[in-house]
Each structure stands twice: as C-alpha cells, then as structure tokens.
Amino acid sequence: NAGVTQTPKFRVLKTGQSMTLLCAQDMNHEYMYWYRQDPGMGLRLIHYSVGEGTTAKGEVPDGYNVSRLKKQNFLLGLESAAPSQTSVYFCASSPGTSAYEQYFGPGTRLTVT
Amino acid sequence: SQKIEQNSEALNIQEGKTATLTCNYTNYSPAYLQWYRQDPGRGPVFLLLIRENEKEKRKERLKVTFDTTLKQSLFHITASQPADSATYLCAPSGYSTLTFGKGTMLLVSP
C-alpha cells in the first residue's frame, strides 16, 4: 500500500496563476483533509471531506476550492495564487471521525512569487 | 476561540532521561486528544489517541495523560533516545476534525 500520496512535491507559481494539488489514498478511508503548515503557525485545516461528493470548510478556506469526486482522491485548487499562499500543504485521510488517527501524505511545497 | 498551547521552546534532554511535553487547551472540551510526531520535511505521524474518559494511555515507551479538569495533556517518552528527536504535535479534537498545536521540538543528545 502506498498510503497517502501527493502530487506534485514542489511547485513554483507566479501571482495570479492557478493550480491543482492532487491527494490520493489507497486505504478506502471516508474522511480526507487538506492542511497548510507555515513557520510559527502550525498545521491549519483548509477544507475537509467526510465522504465522496462532500466537502466542508476548515479554519482557513479563503482562496482555495476542493473537490472529492472519487472516494480515493481529494483535490485542492488555487484559482488565483497569492504570495500569502506560499506554504507546505499536507493531505491526510482517516477511516472516520476524530476518534480515528489521521494518515498524512509527504507534503507539497508551494512557492508563489 | 479555541486555543492550544505547547511549549514553543525546544526541550533538550540527555539520552536515557524521560521527556515530558505539555499541551494546554482552552475554550473547548474535546472528546479525544491525539499526539503526532513530525520529522523535518515529512508529514506528521500518529502516535497515540486518548479519550476524555481515559486518564492515561501507554504504548511501549510512550505515555499520555489527559486531565479534562485542568484542560491539559502530558506526553512522556521514557528512556529517550536520539532517534526520538523530532517535533511533537498535540491535537485536541472536534467531532470530525482536529486542531493542531504548533508543536514542541524535542532534542535528545547522546
């Protein structure tokens, strides 16, 4: 099992460009999450999904959109990138509610210039 | 709003000693609290989960306590090793989501 994988690993964008980050999990988990991690700020939840076809906002959703068309995939989109979105992005999945552990991907380092 | 506090300063200890990390939270009552380990450049890895009705949970050299009155969790690593050096994150939970603390870096010297 690959667990949770993220594509790409690194990306540099210019302000105003768009991109999509892909998260895939092969554990048949219902819940999936997107976080960003910035120095001094810790991990902050952007959006999450409690099942195929569902999405919900987290703590810092502005400037991001997500989709969960297939159970195994969770996409994070940046429509018009801003320098404030420079961060490391982590995807995670979980079998269910917060009574279960989360499994994290390796992260995507995004720089917006 | 919910607030989670972990020691921002690194904890330096000698190999073989017990490391104790603190997590304090305010303005909510989590049913669960999770601890994760994060190495530089990697995603967090789950270590332990403790429920609100459990006072203590152990796994090998790790022990977690959960005091809902004090709104505090303590994370202990006994007989610490240099390989235990990492950042440790606590995450009190809501129903569907976790809120992560900023983490405490642990440095274990030989």
CSV table of C-alpha atoms in Angstrom, one decimal:
chain,number,residue,atom,x,y,z
A,1,ASN,CA,0.0,0.0,0.0
A,2,ALA,CA,1.2,3.5,-0.9
A,3,GLY,CA,-0.9,5.1,1.8
A,4,VAL,CA,-1.4,8.8,1.1
A,5,THR,CA,0.4,10.3,-1.9
A,6,GLN,CA,0.5,13.9,-3.0
A,7,THR,CA,1.3,15.4,-6.4
A,8,PRO,CA,3.4,17.4,-7.1
A,9,LYS,CA,6.1,17.5,-4.4
A,10,PHE,CA,7.3,21.0,-5.3
A,11,ARG,CA,5.8,23.9,-7.3
A,12,VAL,CA,6.6,27.5,-8.0
A,13,LEU,CA,3.8,29.7,-9.2
A,14,LYS,CA,3.6,33.3,-10.2
A,15,THR,CA,1.0,35.5,-8.6
A,16,GLY,CA,-2.4,35.1,-10.3
A,17,GLN,CA,-1.7,31.6,-11.7
A,18,SER,CA,-3.8,28.7,-10.9
A,19,MET,CA,-3.0,25.1,-10.0
A,20,THR,CA,-4.5,21.9,-8.5
A,21,LEU,CA,-2.9,19.7,-5.9
A,22,LEU,CA,-3.8,16.1,-6.0
A,23,CYS,CA,-4.1,13.8,-3.0
A,24,ALA,CA,-4.7,10.1,-3.4
A,25,GLN,CA,-5.2,7.4,-0.7
A,26,ASP,CA,-5.5,3.6,-1.1
A,27,MET,CA,-6.8,2.8,2.3
A,28,ASN,CA,-10.5,3.2,1.5
A,29,HIS,CA,-10.8,6.0,4.0
A,30,GLU,CA,-14.0,8.0,4.2
A,31,TYR,CA,-12.5,11.3,5.6
A,32,MET,CA,-9.9,13.4,3.8
A,33,TYR,CA,-8.3,16.7,4.8
A,34,TRP,CA,-6.1,19.5,3.4
A,35,TYR,CA,-3.8,21.4,5.8
A,36,ARG,CA,-1.3,24.1,5.3
A,37,GLN,CA,1.8,24.5,7.6
A,38,ASP,CA,3.6,27.7,8.0
A,39,PRO,CA,6.5,28.5,10.3
A,40,GLY,CA,5.2,29.6,13.7
A,41,MET,CA,1.6,28.9,12.7
A,42,GLY,CA,1.4,25.1,13.0
A,43,LEU,CA,-0.9,23.0,10.9
A,44,ARG,CA,-4.2,24.7,9.9
A,45,LEU,CA,-7.1,23.0,8.3
A,46,ILE,CA,-8.2,24.4,4.9
A,47,HIS,CA,-11.0,22.1,3.8
A,48,TYR,CA,-12.1,18.6,4.5
A,49,SER,CA,-14.4,15.9,3.2
A,50,VAL,CA,-16.4,13.3,5.2
A,51,GLY,CA,-17.2,11.2,2.1
A,52,GLU,CA,-17.3,11.1,-1.7
A,53,GLY,CA,-19.1,14.1,-3.1
A,54,THR,CA,-18.9,16.1,0.2
A,55,THR,CA,-16.7,19.0,1.2
A,56,ALA,CA,-16.6,21.4,4.2
A,57,LYS,CA,-14.7,24.5,5.1
A,58,GLY,CA,-12.0,24.4,7.7
A,59,GLU,CA,-10.2,27.1,9.6
A,60,VAL,CA,-8.6,28.9,6.6
A,61,PRO,CA,-10.6,28.2,3.4
A,62,ASP,CA,-10.4,31.5,1.6
A,63,GLY,CA,-8.6,31.4,-1.7
A,64,TYR,CA,-9.0,27.6,-2.0
A,65,ASN,CA,-11.5,25.2,-3.5
A,66,VAL,CA,-11.7,21.4,-3.2
A,67,SER,CA,-13.5,18.5,-4.9
A,68,ARG,CA,-14.0,14.9,-3.9
A,69,LEU,CA,-15.4,13.2,-7.0
A,70,LYS,CA,-13.9,9.9,-6.2
A,71,LYS,CA,-13.5,8.4,-2.7
A,72,GLN,CA,-9.8,7.9,-3.1
A,73,ASN,CA,-9.0,11.4,-4.4
A,74,PHE,CA,-9.2,14.9,-2.9
A,75,LEU,CA,-8.2,17.8,-5.0
A,76,LEU,CA,-7.1,21.3,-3.7
A,77,GLY,CA,-7.4,24.2,-6.2
A,78,LEU,CA,-5.9,27.6,-6.1
A,79,GLU,CA,-7.7,29.8,-8.6
A,80,SER,CA,-5.5,32.9,-8.4
A,81,ALA,CA,-2.4,32.2,-6.4
A,82,ALA,CA,-1.1,34.9,-4.0
A,83,PRO,CA,2.2,35.1,-2.1
A,84,SER,CA,0.3,34.6,1.1
A,85,GLN,CA,-0.4,31.0,-0.1
A,86,THR,CA,3.3,30.1,-0.1
A,87,SER,CA,3.3,27.2,2.3
A,88,VAL,CA,3.7,23.5,2.7
A,89,TYR,CA,0.5,21.7,2.0
A,90,PHE,CA,-0.4,18.3,3.6
A,91,CYS,CA,-3.2,16.0,2.8
A,92,ALA,CA,-4.4,13.4,5.3
A,93,SER,CA,-7.0,10.7,5.4
A,94,SER,CA,-8.9,8.9,8.2
A,95,PRO,CA,-11.3,6.0,8.5
A,96,GLY,CA,-13.8,8.2,10.2
A,97,THR,CA,-14.3,10.9,12.8
A,98,SER,CA,-11.7,12.4,15.1
A,99,ALA,CA,-11.9,9.2,17.1
A,100,TYR,CA,-9.5,7.8,14.5
A,101,GLU,CA,-6.0,8.6,13.6
A,102,GLN,CA,-5.1,10.6,10.5
A,103,TYR,CA,-2.6,9.4,7.9
A,104,PHE,CA,-0.6,12.2,6.3
A,105,GLY,CA,1.0,12.5,2.9
A,106,PRO,CA,4.6,13.7,2.3
A,107,GLY,CA,3.6,17.3,1.6
A,108,THR,CA,3.7,19.7,-1.3
A,109,ARG,CA,6.0,22.8,-1.0
A,110,LEU,CA,4.4,25.6,-2.9
A,111,THR,CA,6.1,29.0,-3.5
A,112,VAL,CA,4.2,31.9,-5.0
A,113,THR,CA,6.3,34.7,-6.3
B,1,SER,CA,-12.0,30.8,20.1
B,2,GLN,CA,-10.2,27.5,20.6
B,3,LYS,CA,-6.6,27.9,21.7
B,4,ILE,CA,-3.9,25.2,22.1
B,5,GLU,CA,-0.6,25.9,23.8
B,6,GLN,CA,2.5,23.8,23.5
B,7,ASN,CA,6.0,24.9,24.7
B,8,SER,CA,7.4,26.9,21.8
B,9,GLU,CA,11.0,26.5,23.1
B,10,ALA,CA,12.8,23.3,22.2
B,11,LEU,CA,13.2,20.7,25.0
B,12,ASN,CA,16.8,19.5,25.3
B,13,ILE,CA,17.4,16.3,27.3
B,14,GLN,CA,20.0,13.6,27.7
B,15,GLU,CA,19.7,10.2,26.3
B,16,GLY,CA,18.1,7.8,28.8
B,17,LYS,CA,16.0,10.5,30.6
B,18,THR,CA,12.3,11.0,30.5
B,19,ALA,CA,11.0,13.7,28.2
B,20,THR,CA,7.7,15.4,29.2
B,21,LEU,CA,5.8,17.6,26.8
B,22,THR,CA,2.8,19.7,27.7
B,23,CYS,CA,-0.4,20.6,25.8
B,24,ASN,CA,-2.9,23.0,27.3
B,25,TYR,CA,-6.1,24.0,25.6
B,26,THR,CA,-8.8,26.5,26.3
B,27,ASN,CA,-12.4,27.3,25.2
B,28,TYR,CA,-13.5,23.8,24.3
B,29,SER,CA,-14.0,20.3,25.6
B,30,PRO,CA,-12.5,17.7,23.2
B,31,ALA,CA,-13.8,14.1,23.4
B,32,TYR,CA,-10.4,12.9,22.2
B,33,LEU,CA,-6.8,14.1,22.1
B,34,GLN,CA,-4.2,12.9,19.7
B,35,TRP,CA,-0.4,13.2,19.6
B,36,TYR,CA,1.7,13.1,16.4
B,37,ARG,CA,5.4,13.2,15.7
B,38,GLN,CA,6.8,15.2,12.8
B,39,ASP,CA,10.3,15.0,11.4
B,40,PRO,CA,11.8,17.8,9.2
B,41,GLY,CA,10.4,17.8,5.7
B,42,ARG,CA,7.9,15.0,6.4
B,43,GLY,CA,4.2,14.7,7.2
B,44,PRO,CA,3.1,14.1,10.8
B,45,VAL,CA,2.8,10.5,12.0
B,46,PHE,CA,0.2,9.4,14.5
B,47,LEU,CA,1.5,8.2,17.9
B,48,LEU,CA,-1.4,7.9,20.5
B,49,LEU,CA,-5.0,8.8,21.0
B,50,ILE,CA,-6.6,9.3,24.4
B,51,ARG,CA,-10.3,9.6,25.1
B,52,GLU,CA,-11.9,12.1,27.6
B,53,ASN,CA,-12.8,9.2,29.9
B,54,GLU,CA,-9.3,7.8,30.0
B,55,LYS,CA,-6.8,9.3,32.4
B,56,GLU,CA,-3.7,7.6,30.9
B,57,LYS,CA,-2.7,5.7,27.8
B,58,ARG,CA,0.6,3.8,27.2
B,59,LYS,CA,2.3,2.4,24.2
B,60,GLU,CA,5.8,1.0,24.6
B,61,ARG,CA,8.0,3.9,25.9
B,62,LEU,CA,5.2,6.5,25.4
B,63,LYS,CA,2.6,7.6,27.9
B,64,VAL,CA,-0.1,10.2,27.6
B,65,THR,CA,-2.3,11.7,30.3
B,66,PHE,CA,-5.5,13.7,29.8
B,67,ASP,CA,-6.8,15.9,32.5
B,68,THR,CA,-10.1,17.4,31.4
B,69,THR,CA,-10.4,19.5,34.6
B,70,LEU,CA,-7.0,21.2,34.0
B,71,LYS,CA,-7.6,21.1,30.2
B,72,GLN,CA,-4.1,19.6,29.8
B,73,SER,CA,-2.4,16.6,28.3
B,74,LEU,CA,1.1,15.5,29.1
B,75,PHE,CA,3.2,13.3,26.8
B,76,HIS,CA,6.0,11.3,28.2
B,77,ILE,CA,8.8,9.5,26.5
B,78,THR,CA,10.8,7.3,28.9
B,79,ALA,CA,14.4,6.1,28.3
B,80,SER,CA,14.6,8.7,25.5
B,81,GLN,CA,16.9,8.1,22.5
B,82,PRO,CA,18.5,10.4,20.0
B,83,ALA,CA,16.1,8.9,17.4
B,84,ASP,CA,13.2,10.4,19.4
B,85,SER,CA,14.4,13.9,18.4
B,86,ALA,CA,11.5,15.4,16.4
B,87,THR,CA,8.7,17.9,16.8
B,88,TYR,CA,5.7,16.6,18.7
B,89,LEU,CA,2.2,17.9,18.0
B,90,CYS,CA,-0.9,17.6,20.1
B,91,ALA,CA,-4.3,17.7,18.6
B,92,PRO,CA,-7.5,18.0,20.6
B,93,SER,CA,-10.5,17.0,18.5
B,94,GLY,CA,-13.9,18.2,17.5
B,95,TYR,CA,-16.3,15.6,16.0
B,96,SER,CA,-14.8,15.5,12.5
B,97,THR,CA,-11.7,17.5,12.7
B,98,LEU,CA,-8.5,18.0,14.7
B,99,THR,CA,-7.0,21.3,15.8
B,100,PHE,CA,-3.2,21.1,16.0
B,101,GLY,CA,-0.9,22.8,18.4
B,102,LYS,CA,2.2,24.4,17.0
B,103,GLY,CA,4.3,21.6,18.4
B,104,THR,CA,7.3,21.3,20.7
B,105,MET,CA,10.7,20.3,19.3
B,106,LEU,CA,12.5,17.6,21.4
B,107,LEU,CA,16.3,17.2,21.1
B,108,VAL,CA,17.8,14.2,22.7
B,109,SER,CA,21.6,14.3,23.0
B,110,PRO,CA,23.8,11.2,23.4
